[in-house]
């Protein structure tokens, strides 16, 4: 990869669809959900290391997780860990990193890669990122789309036009998470890719688009970045950060830019997963114990009779006994237990919303 390339890892969110395993204080990207002892964050860093030196990798995370991130990534330069005082969604995090990098390295090409994804074929991933970086150098806002393997309702989609060259396609529109019937039509058409939340652009191009489309985001981010290297960083950050609107980078910049023909995608087929729910965790990390899919724990913790289609994430050391139950997910942690139908795993996050409404933030 060229010396102008920089990678940003937004490490935020609490992974509410993986509650109670993932919590606001210990979100999923800090967990070793990789089949190894490396966390999702560490696996993301490891995956980027062959593309870019540690000095060209930035991580944006919340104040509550900064120490854990620093401990997990000792190779990351301290000045490349950007700490948000509070969550303001992906546009604020990515824009801050992009502008800080732009000030330190004018002309930089910046790629954003979430901290909680898994990728099987790293070599193909590298080729895809390099193709996206080439498109970015030509002034395009680039995404990496994933060739769908199934009609998934948990992902957003990219509607694609004709190929622009050997590797990329124009993005005509971003589509919200669809119903199953719509997802089936998307996959059948061959014109849609999953939106994997991976973006590559020239820093100056993105920041210019942000100023045009969302000055309410661009202005406070610009003030914060301008003060970042100086003694006023803390005071400016504390004053300006709460004024940044909470908005996803897709809504703020990429969706409207795609309608103006400014966004392209490089299709990726490298075995991607966002570890978004327990069904995905079971598929990737589960093992069979007497007909039960088990993630973590030991085989001795599971006893089942006349049971099928059940996924269990056991707590450390505690026995889970199952009798004549079917198509369930059981997640056991020391202070919370979730039992739900397997076809409702996407809705586990609704339980966290209900808990917050009832003042039980201590559990979330």
mmCIF file of C-alpha atoms in Angstrom:
data_model
loop_
_atom_site.group_PDB
_atom_site.id
_atom_site.type_symbol
_atom_site.label_atom_id
_atom_site.label_comp_id
_atom_site.label_asym_id
_atom_site.label_seq_id
_atom_site.Cartn_x
_atom_site.Cartn_y
_atom_site.Cartn_z
ATOM 1 C CA UNK A 1 0.000 0.000 0.000
ATOM 2 C CA UNK A 2 1.176 3.555 -0.698
ATOM 3 C CA UNK A 3 2.613 5.733 2.072
ATOM 4 C CA UNK A 4 -0.388 8.049 1.759
ATOM 5 C CA UNK A 5 -2.776 5.428 3.194
ATOM 6 C CA UNK A 6 -4.090 5.634 6.756
ATOM 7 C CA UNK A 7 -6.553 3.334 8.545
ATOM 8 C CA UNK A 8 -9.159 4.374 11.106
ATOM 9 C CA UNK A 9 -10.789 1.870 13.456
ATOM 10 C CA UNK A 10 -13.986 3.276 15.009
ATOM 11 C CA UNK A 11 -14.350 1.302 18.245
ATOM 12 C CA UNK A 12 -17.688 2.339 19.664
ATOM 13 C CA UNK A 13 -21.152 1.035 20.371
ATOM 14 C CA UNK A 14 -22.201 -1.515 22.946
ATOM 15 C CA UNK A 15 -23.325 -4.376 20.687
ATOM 16 C CA UNK A 16 -26.873 -4.439 22.066
ATOM 17 C CA UNK A 17 -27.889 -7.419 19.919
ATOM 18 C CA UNK A 18 -25.274 -9.427 21.843
ATOM 19 C CA UNK A 19 -26.546 -8.381 25.277
ATOM 20 C CA UNK A 20 -25.903 -9.514 27.993
ATOM 21 C CA UNK A 21 -22.546 -10.825 26.724
ATOM 22 C CA UNK A 22 -21.727 -7.384 25.306
ATOM 23 C CA UNK A 23 -22.235 -4.441 27.679
ATOM 24 C CA UNK A 24 -21.656 -0.718 27.475
ATOM 25 C CA UNK A 25 -18.662 -1.120 29.787
ATOM 26 C CA UNK A 26 -17.312 -4.198 27.986
ATOM 27 C CA UNK A 27 -18.541 -3.987 24.381
ATOM 28 C CA UNK A 28 -18.204 -6.791 21.887
ATOM 29 C CA UNK A 29 -15.091 -5.437 20.162
ATOM 30 C CA UNK A 30 -13.122 -6.100 23.380
ATOM 31 C CA UNK A 31 -14.280 -9.750 23.510
ATOM 32 C CA UNK A 32 -12.373 -12.666 21.942
ATOM 33 C CA UNK A 33 -15.180 -13.620 19.543
ATOM 34 C CA UNK A 34 -12.661 -14.652 16.894
ATOM 35 C CA UNK A 35 -12.067 -18.336 17.625
ATOM 36 C CA UNK A 36 -8.711 -17.323 19.162
ATOM 37 C CA UNK A 37 -7.603 -15.443 22.252
ATOM 38 C CA UNK A 38 -7.466 -12.205 20.221
ATOM 39 C CA UNK A 39 -10.366 -9.785 20.625
ATOM 40 C CA UNK A 40 -12.306 -8.476 17.646
ATOM 41 C CA UNK A 41 -10.415 -5.178 17.994
ATOM 42 C CA UNK A 42 -7.053 -6.947 18.032
ATOM 43 C CA UNK A 43 -8.058 -9.056 15.034
ATOM 44 C CA UNK A 44 -8.954 -5.869 13.131
ATOM 45 C CA UNK A 45 -5.564 -4.347 13.961
ATOM 46 C CA UNK A 46 -3.786 -7.580 12.960
ATOM 47 C CA UNK A 47 -5.670 -7.609 9.644
ATOM 48 C CA UNK A 48 -4.644 -4.048 8.821
ATOM 49 C CA UNK A 49 -1.006 -4.396 9.908
ATOM 50 C CA UNK A 50 0.221 -5.849 6.572
ATOM 51 C CA UNK A 51 -1.379 -2.903 4.736
ATOM 52 C CA UNK A 52 -0.228 -0.019 6.890
ATOM 53 C CA UNK A 53 2.309 0.640 9.638
ATOM 54 C CA UNK A 54 1.141 1.060 13.240
ATOM 55 C CA UNK A 55 1.917 4.758 12.946
ATOM 56 C CA UNK A 56 -0.708 5.038 10.199
ATOM 57 C CA UNK A 57 -3.467 3.326 12.225
ATOM 58 C CA UNK A 58 -5.849 5.401 14.343
ATOM 59 C CA UNK A 59 -8.489 4.194 16.800
ATOM 60 C CA UNK A 60 -11.461 6.312 17.873
ATOM 61 C CA UNK A 61 -13.135 5.131 21.067
ATOM 62 C CA UNK A 62 -15.055 6.353 24.083
ATOM 63 C CA UNK A 63 -13.508 7.533 27.323
ATOM 64 C CA UNK A 64 -14.799 4.447 29.116
ATOM 65 C CA UNK A 65 -12.867 2.135 26.792
ATOM 66 C CA UNK A 66 -9.673 4.093 26.152
ATOM 67 C CA UNK A 67 -7.586 2.245 28.745
ATOM 68 C CA UNK A 68 -8.755 -1.173 27.555
ATOM 69 C CA UNK A 69 -8.013 -0.268 23.930
ATOM 70 C CA UNK A 70 -4.530 0.941 24.856
ATOM 71 C CA UNK A 71 -3.873 -2.279 26.786
ATOM 72 C CA UNK A 72 -5.064 -4.480 23.942
ATOM 73 C CA UNK A 73 -3.087 -2.537 21.317
ATOM 74 C CA UNK A 74 0.327 -1.724 22.834
ATOM 75 C CA UNK A 75 1.718 -1.158 19.311
ATOM 76 C CA UNK A 76 -0.662 1.756 18.686
ATOM 77 C CA UNK A 77 1.047 5.139 19.187
ATOM 78 C CA UNK A 78 -0.584 7.026 22.061
ATOM 79 C CA UNK A 79 -1.209 10.061 19.839
ATOM 80 C CA UNK A 80 -3.195 7.861 17.441
ATOM 81 C CA UNK A 81 -5.806 6.968 20.072
ATOM 82 C CA UNK A 82 -8.579 9.555 19.727
ATOM 83 C CA UNK A 83 -10.926 9.584 22.711
ATOM 84 C CA UNK A 84 -14.529 10.779 22.429
ATOM 85 C CA UNK A 85 -16.071 12.292 25.572
ATOM 86 C CA UNK A 86 -19.430 10.730 24.663
ATOM 87 C CA UNK A 87 -20.946 8.730 21.775
ATOM 88 C CA UNK A 88 -22.007 10.912 18.825
ATOM 89 C CA UNK A 89 -22.444 8.141 16.210
ATOM 90 C CA UNK A 90 -20.165 7.211 13.328
ATOM 91 C CA UNK A 91 -19.994 10.494 11.404
ATOM 92 C CA UNK A 92 -18.465 12.417 14.293
ATOM 93 C CA UNK A 93 -15.917 9.693 15.058
ATOM 94 C CA UNK A 94 -14.823 9.158 11.465
ATOM 95 C CA UNK A 95 -14.818 12.866 10.628
ATOM 96 C CA UNK A 96 -12.637 13.696 13.640
ATOM 97 C CA UNK A 97 -10.099 11.028 12.726
ATOM 98 C CA UNK A 98 -10.127 12.060 9.077
ATOM 99 C CA UNK A 99 -9.466 15.714 9.868
ATOM 100 C CA UNK A 100 -6.751 14.972 12.451
ATOM 101 C CA UNK A 101 -5.010 12.743 9.901
ATOM 102 C CA UNK A 102 -5.443 15.354 7.169
ATOM 103 C CA UNK A 103 -3.746 17.984 9.324
ATOM 104 C CA UNK A 104 -0.866 15.662 10.153
ATOM 105 C CA UNK A 105 -0.544 14.228 6.639
ATOM 106 C CA UNK A 106 -2.003 16.456 3.891
ATOM 107 C CA UNK A 107 -3.169 14.434 0.900
ATOM 108 C CA UNK A 108 -3.846 11.307 2.988
ATOM 109 C CA UNK A 109 -6.154 8.538 1.803
ATOM 110 C CA UNK A 110 -8.190 7.299 4.770
ATOM 111 C CA UNK A 111 -9.921 3.960 5.168
ATOM 112 C CA UNK A 112 -12.433 3.302 7.962
ATOM 113 C CA UNK A 113 -12.829 -0.287 9.224
ATOM 114 C CA UNK A 114 -15.099 -1.191 12.136
ATOM 115 C CA UNK A 115 -13.543 -2.835 15.183
ATOM 116 C CA UNK A 116 -16.055 -5.680 15.431
ATOM 117 C CA UNK A 117 -15.891 -7.490 12.072
ATOM 118 C CA UNK A 118 -14.467 -10.887 11.190
ATOM 119 C CA UNK A 119 -12.889 -11.671 7.819
ATOM 120 C CA UNK A 120 -11.814 -15.121 6.611
ATOM 121 C CA UNK A 121 -9.753 -14.397 3.494
ATOM 122 C CA UNK A 122 -7.354 -11.655 4.562
ATOM 123 C CA UNK A 123 -5.361 -11.663 1.302
ATOM 124 C CA UNK A 124 -8.495 -10.951 -0.749
ATOM 125 C CA UNK A 125 -9.495 -8.290 1.780
ATOM 126 C CA UNK A 126 -6.139 -6.579 1.235
ATOM 127 C CA UNK A 127 -6.614 -6.647 -2.553
ATOM 128 C CA UNK A 128 -10.091 -5.152 -2.159
ATOM 129 C CA UNK A 129 -8.858 -2.346 0.098
ATOM 130 C CA UNK A 130 -6.073 -1.510 -2.344
ATOM 131 C CA UNK A 131 -8.595 -1.315 -5.196
ATOM 132 C CA UNK A 132 -10.800 0.986 -3.115
ATOM 133 C CA UNK A 133 -7.808 3.186 -2.278
ATOM 134 C CA UNK A 134 -7.061 3.588 -5.985
ATOM 135 C CA UNK A 135 -10.630 4.747 -6.563
ATOM 136 C CA UNK A 136 -10.312 7.163 -3.656
ATOM 137 C CA UNK A 137 -7.140 8.678 -5.118
ATOM 138 C CA UNK A 138 -9.223 9.564 -8.188
ATOM 139 C CA UNK A 139 -11.578 11.598 -5.994
ATOM 140 C CA UNK A 140 -14.370 9.062 -5.459
ATOM 141 C CA UNK A 141 -15.983 8.289 -2.119
ATOM 142 C CA UNK A 142 -15.430 4.527 -1.956
ATOM 143 C CA UNK A 143 -17.188 1.793 -0.039
ATOM 144 C CA UNK A 144 -16.468 -1.905 0.205
ATOM 145 C CA UNK A 145 -19.634 -3.887 -0.446
ATOM 146 C CA UNK A 146 -20.089 -7.563 0.331
ATOM 147 C CA UNK A 147 -21.500 -9.972 -2.234
ATOM 148 C CA UNK A 148 -24.610 -11.366 -0.484
ATOM 149 C CA UNK A 149 -24.611 -15.053 0.375
ATOM 150 C CA UNK A 150 -28.228 -15.036 1.571
ATOM 151 C CA UNK A 151 -31.263 -12.723 1.825
ATOM 152 C CA UNK A 152 -30.167 -11.069 5.082
ATOM 153 C CA UNK A 153 -32.579 -8.691 6.852
ATOM 154 C CA UNK A 154 -30.038 -7.478 9.413
ATOM 155 C CA UNK A 155 -27.853 -5.527 6.970
ATOM 156 C CA UNK A 156 -28.271 -2.427 4.865
ATOM 157 C CA UNK A 157 -27.690 -2.753 1.116
ATOM 158 C CA UNK A 158 -25.955 -0.852 -1.658
ATOM 159 C CA UNK A 159 -27.870 -0.581 -4.931
ATOM 160 C CA UNK A 160 -25.244 -0.726 -7.677
ATOM 161 C CA UNK A 161 -25.141 0.465 -11.255
ATOM 162 C CA UNK A 162 -22.908 -0.539 -14.121
ATOM 163 C CA UNK A 163 -19.230 -1.295 -13.450
ATOM 164 C CA UNK A 164 -16.972 1.759 -13.693
ATOM 165 C CA UNK A 165 -13.885 -0.298 -14.438
ATOM 166 C CA UNK A 166 -12.282 -3.615 -13.723
ATOM 167 C CA UNK A 167 -12.998 -3.503 -9.993
ATOM 168 C CA UNK A 168 -15.585 -0.885 -8.987
ATOM 169 C CA UNK A 169 -19.255 -0.057 -9.497
ATOM 170 C CA UNK A 170 -21.219 3.117 -8.980
ATOM 171 C CA UNK A 171 -23.473 3.169 -5.934
ATOM 172 C CA UNK A 172 -26.904 4.418 -6.979
ATOM 173 C CA UNK A 173 -28.458 4.385 -3.506
ATOM 174 C CA UNK A 174 -28.136 3.112 0.045
ATOM 175 C CA UNK A 175 -31.038 0.930 1.134
ATOM 176 C CA UNK A 176 -32.219 0.362 4.695
ATOM 177 C CA UNK A 177 -32.445 -3.073 6.286
ATOM 178 C CA UNK A 178 -35.182 -4.759 4.235
ATOM 179 C CA UNK A 179 -37.985 -7.172 4.977
ATOM 180 C CA UNK A 180 -37.265 -10.785 4.063
ATOM 181 C CA UNK A 181 -39.294 -10.586 0.844
ATOM 182 C CA UNK A 182 -37.424 -7.472 -0.255
ATOM 183 C CA UNK A 183 -34.076 -9.036 0.704
ATOM 184 C CA UNK A 184 -34.881 -12.048 -1.476
ATOM 185 C CA UNK A 185 -35.564 -9.740 -4.424
ATOM 186 C CA UNK A 186 -32.333 -7.840 -3.789
ATOM 187 C CA UNK A 187 -30.263 -11.013 -3.887
ATOM 188 C CA UNK A 188 -32.079 -12.357 -6.960
ATOM 189 C CA UNK A 189 -31.459 -9.159 -8.896
ATOM 190 C CA UNK A 190 -27.665 -9.338 -8.555
ATOM 191 C CA UNK A 191 -27.557 -5.532 -8.271
ATOM 192 C CA UNK A 192 -27.215 -5.249 -4.515
ATOM 193 C CA UNK A 193 -24.337 -5.654 -2.083
ATOM 194 C CA UNK A 194 -24.348 -5.653 1.698
ATOM 195 C CA UNK A 195 -23.212 -2.370 3.204
ATOM 196 C CA UNK A 196 -20.296 -3.512 5.386
ATOM 197 C CA UNK A 197 -19.590 -0.075 6.839
ATOM 198 C CA UNK A 198 -16.091 0.057 5.325
ATOM 199 C CA UNK A 199 -15.189 3.315 3.574
ATOM 200 C CA UNK A 200 -12.136 4.721 1.789
ATOM 201 C CA UNK A 201 -11.635 8.306 0.611
ATOM 202 C CA UNK A 202 -9.163 11.094 0.185
ATOM 203 C CA UNK A 203 -9.394 13.103 3.379
ATOM 204 C CA UNK A 204 -9.832 16.402 1.558
ATOM 205 C CA UNK A 205 -12.653 15.009 -0.606
ATOM 206 C CA UNK A 206 -14.599 13.655 2.361
ATOM 207 C CA UNK A 207 -14.145 16.788 4.466
ATOM 208 C CA UNK A 208 -15.291 18.961 1.565
ATOM 209 C CA UNK A 209 -18.427 16.828 1.145
ATOM 210 C CA UNK A 210 -19.075 17.001 4.893
ATOM 211 C CA UNK A 211 -18.832 20.810 4.844
ATOM 212 C CA UNK A 212 -21.255 20.999 1.935
ATOM 213 C CA UNK A 213 -23.817 18.528 3.227
ATOM 214 C CA UNK A 214 -23.591 18.754 7.016
ATOM 215 C CA UNK A 215 -21.988 22.011 8.138
ATOM 216 C CA UNK A 216 -23.542 21.426 11.564
ATOM 217 C CA UNK A 217 -21.195 18.424 11.912
ATOM 218 C CA UNK A 218 -18.233 19.847 10.004
ATOM 219 C CA UNK A 219 -17.927 23.120 11.926
ATOM 220 C CA UNK A 220 -17.506 21.762 15.483
ATOM 221 C CA UNK A 221 -15.328 18.897 14.245
ATOM 222 C CA UNK A 222 -13.126 21.449 12.471
ATOM 223 C CA UNK A 223 -12.748 23.486 15.672
ATOM 224 C CA UNK A 224 -11.866 20.384 17.666
ATOM 225 C CA UNK A 225 -9.328 19.150 15.121
ATOM 226 C CA UNK A 226 -7.730 22.611 14.900
ATOM 227 C CA UNK A 227 -7.113 22.525 18.658
ATOM 228 C CA UNK A 228 -6.154 18.855 18.831
ATOM 229 C CA UNK A 229 -2.378 19.296 18.969
ATOM 230 C CA UNK A 230 -2.443 22.267 21.345
ATOM 231 C CA UNK A 231 -3.052 23.033 25.010
ATOM 232 C CA UNK A 232 -6.702 23.979 24.385
ATOM 233 C CA UNK A 233 -7.712 20.533 23.150
ATOM 234 C CA UNK A 234 -9.580 19.529 26.313
ATOM 235 C CA UNK A 235 -11.511 22.776 26.675
ATOM 236 C CA UNK A 236 -12.474 22.957 22.999
ATOM 237 C CA UNK A 237 -13.419 19.261 22.955
ATOM 238 C CA UNK A 238 -15.591 19.632 26.057
ATOM 239 C CA UNK A 239 -17.332 22.695 24.639
ATOM 240 C CA UNK A 240 -17.788 21.624 21.002
ATOM 241 C CA UNK A 241 -18.266 17.858 21.139
ATOM 242 C CA UNK A 242 -21.751 17.916 22.727
ATOM 243 C CA UNK A 243 -22.936 20.194 19.904
ATOM 244 C CA UNK A 244 -22.072 17.653 17.174
ATOM 245 C CA UNK A 245 -25.309 16.045 15.911
ATOM 246 C CA UNK A 246 -25.630 12.296 16.347
ATOM 247 C CA UNK A 247 -25.738 10.962 12.795
ATOM 248 C CA UNK A 248 -24.309 8.011 10.905
ATOM 249 C CA UNK A 249 -21.764 8.787 8.209
ATOM 250 C CA UNK A 250 -24.011 7.120 5.631
ATOM 251 C CA UNK A 251 -26.898 9.476 6.363
ATOM 252 C CA UNK A 252 -24.725 12.554 6.644
ATOM 253 C CA UNK A 253 -22.533 12.201 3.566
ATOM 254 C CA UNK A 254 -22.610 8.958 1.615
ATOM 255 C CA UNK A 255 -26.329 8.605 0.905
ATOM 256 C CA UNK A 256 -26.800 12.129 -0.484
ATOM 257 C CA UNK A 257 -23.458 11.930 -2.314
ATOM 258 C CA UNK A 258 -24.516 8.654 -3.955
ATOM 259 C CA UNK A 259 -27.563 10.403 -5.423
ATOM 260 C CA UNK A 260 -25.138 12.853 -7.048
ATOM 261 C CA UNK A 261 -23.081 10.012 -8.537
ATOM 262 C CA UNK A 262 -20.057 10.494 -6.278
ATOM 263 C CA UNK A 263 -19.932 7.130 -4.498
ATOM 264 C CA UNK A 264 -18.490 3.867 -5.799
ATOM 265 C CA UNK A 265 -18.019 0.421 -4.315
ATOM 266 C CA UNK A 266 -15.558 -2.416 -4.718
ATOM 267 C CA UNK A 267 -17.364 -5.756 -4.263
ATOM 268 C CA UNK A 268 -15.674 -7.955 -1.693
ATOM 269 C CA UNK A 269 -15.915 -11.724 -1.350
ATOM 270 C CA UNK A 270 -13.633 -12.457 1.555
ATOM 271 C CA UNK A 271 -15.834 -14.180 4.127
ATOM 272 C CA UNK A 272 -17.141 -11.182 6.049
ATOM 273 C CA UNK A 273 -19.259 -11.100 9.217
ATOM 274 C CA UNK A 274 -20.107 -8.289 11.590
ATOM 275 C CA UNK A 275 -20.786 -10.649 14.544
ATOM 276 C CA UNK A 276 -24.100 -8.854 14.789
ATOM 277 C CA UNK A 277 -26.183 -11.348 16.751
ATOM 278 C CA UNK A 278 -26.045 -14.687 18.557
ATOM 279 C CA UNK A 279 -27.070 -16.597 15.446
ATOM 280 C CA UNK A 280 -23.879 -15.376 13.761
ATOM 281 C CA UNK A 281 -21.809 -16.149 16.849
ATOM 282 C CA UNK A 282 -23.181 -19.692 16.891
ATOM 283 C CA UNK A 283 -22.474 -20.227 13.196
ATOM 284 C CA UNK A 284 -18.883 -19.015 13.490
ATOM 285 C CA UNK A 285 -17.838 -20.254 16.918
ATOM 286 C CA UNK A 286 -20.366 -22.893 17.972
ATOM 287 C CA UNK A 287 -19.726 -26.597 18.517
ATOM 288 C CA UNK A 288 -22.192 -29.455 18.854
ATOM 289 C CA UNK A 289 -22.806 -30.917 22.313
ATOM 290 C CA UNK A 290 -25.566 -33.551 22.339
ATOM 291 C CA UNK A 291 -27.438 -31.747 19.571
ATOM 292 C CA UNK A 292 -27.052 -28.315 21.187
ATOM 293 C CA UNK A 293 -24.895 -25.578 19.637
ATOM 294 C CA UNK A 294 -22.589 -24.304 22.382
ATOM 295 C CA UNK A 295 -20.345 -21.230 22.332
ATOM 296 C CA UNK A 296 -17.645 -21.120 25.022
ATOM 297 C CA UNK A 297 -17.758 -22.945 28.317
ATOM 298 C CA UNK A 298 -17.157 -26.691 28.551
ATOM 299 C CA UNK A 299 -19.099 -29.686 27.305
ATOM 300 C CA UNK A 300 -19.774 -30.724 30.915
ATOM 301 C CA UNK A 301 -21.887 -27.592 31.416
ATOM 302 C CA UNK A 302 -24.595 -28.777 29.011
ATOM 303 C CA UNK A 303 -27.201 -31.475 29.669
ATOM 304 C CA UNK A 304 -30.015 -31.848 27.143
ATOM 305 C CA UNK A 305 -32.897 -34.247 26.621
ATOM 306 C CA UNK A 306 -35.416 -34.223 23.764
ATOM 307 C CA UNK A 307 -34.049 -30.844 22.651
ATOM 308 C CA UNK A 308 -33.096 -29.508 19.233
ATOM 309 C CA UNK A 309 -32.289 -26.244 17.495
ATOM 310 C CA UNK A 310 -30.970 -24.635 20.688
ATOM 311 C CA UNK A 311 -27.949 -22.315 20.961
ATOM 312 C CA UNK A 312 -26.373 -21.883 24.406
ATOM 313 C CA UNK A 313 -23.742 -19.414 25.585
ATOM 314 C CA UNK A 314 -23.030 -20.705 29.108
ATOM 315 C CA UNK A 315 -21.669 -18.742 32.027
ATOM 316 C CA UNK A 316 -18.350 -19.728 33.541
ATOM 317 C CA UNK A 317 -18.817 -22.957 35.465
ATOM 318 C CA UNK A 318 -22.638 -23.032 35.659
ATOM 319 C CA UNK A 319 -24.663 -26.000 34.369
ATOM 320 C CA UNK A 320 -27.378 -25.422 31.757
ATOM 321 C CA UNK A 321 -29.984 -28.208 31.603
ATOM 322 C CA UNK A 322 -32.463 -28.352 28.710
ATOM 323 C CA UNK A 323 -35.593 -30.514 28.557
ATOM 324 C CA UNK A 324 -37.884 -30.687 25.528
ATOM 325 C CA UNK A 325 -37.153 -27.168 24.269
ATOM 326 C CA UNK A 326 -36.656 -26.178 20.653
ATOM 327 C CA UNK A 327 -35.326 -23.313 18.526
ATOM 328 C CA UNK A 328 -34.151 -21.159 21.412
ATOM 329 C CA UNK A 329 -31.138 -19.056 22.317
ATOM 330 C CA UNK A 330 -29.986 -19.216 25.944
ATOM 331 C CA UNK A 331 -27.310 -16.757 27.081
ATOM 332 C CA UNK A 332 -26.188 -17.143 30.681
ATOM 333 C CA UNK A 333 -23.957 -14.543 32.340
ATOM 334 C CA UNK A 334 -23.246 -14.045 36.061
ATOM 335 C CA UNK A 335 -25.843 -11.289 36.490
ATOM 336 C CA UNK A 336 -28.286 -11.716 33.600
ATOM 337 C CA UNK A 337 -29.879 -14.543 31.587
ATOM 338 C CA UNK A 338 -31.568 -14.176 28.190
ATOM 339 C CA UNK A 339 -33.882 -16.783 26.680
ATOM 340 C CA UNK A 340 -35.412 -16.041 23.293
ATOM 341 C CA UNK A 341 -36.632 -17.740 20.143
ATOM 342 C CA UNK A 342 -33.914 -18.108 17.529
ATOM 343 C CA UNK A 343 -35.947 -16.190 14.983
ATOM 344 C CA UNK A 344 -35.986 -13.178 17.324
ATOM 345 C CA UNK A 345 -32.245 -12.805 17.986
ATOM 346 C CA UNK A 346 -32.162 -9.504 16.062
ATOM 347 C CA UNK A 347 -34.589 -8.108 18.647
ATOM 348 C CA UNK A 348 -32.451 -8.754 21.739
ATOM 349 C CA UNK A 349 -31.480 -5.078 21.583
ATOM 350 C CA UNK A 350 -35.109 -4.224 22.407
ATOM 351 C CA UNK A 351 -34.538 -5.732 25.844
ATOM 352 C CA UNK A 352 -31.734 -3.230 26.470
ATOM 353 C CA UNK A 353 -34.048 -0.399 25.425
ATOM 354 C CA UNK A 354 -36.693 -1.680 27.849
ATOM 355 C CA UNK A 355 -34.148 -1.926 30.658
ATOM 356 C CA UNK A 356 -33.040 1.675 30.094
ATOM 357 C CA UNK A 357 -36.672 2.817 30.142
ATOM 358 C CA UNK A 358 -37.033 1.106 33.514
ATOM 359 C CA UNK A 359 -33.909 2.700 34.921
ATOM 360 C CA UNK A 360 -31.800 -0.488 34.842
ATOM 361 C CA UNK A 361 -28.772 1.024 33.124
ATOM 362 C CA UNK A 362 -26.629 -0.953 35.564
ATOM 363 C CA UNK A 363 -27.532 -4.101 33.637
ATOM 364 C CA UNK A 364 -26.847 -2.667 30.182
#
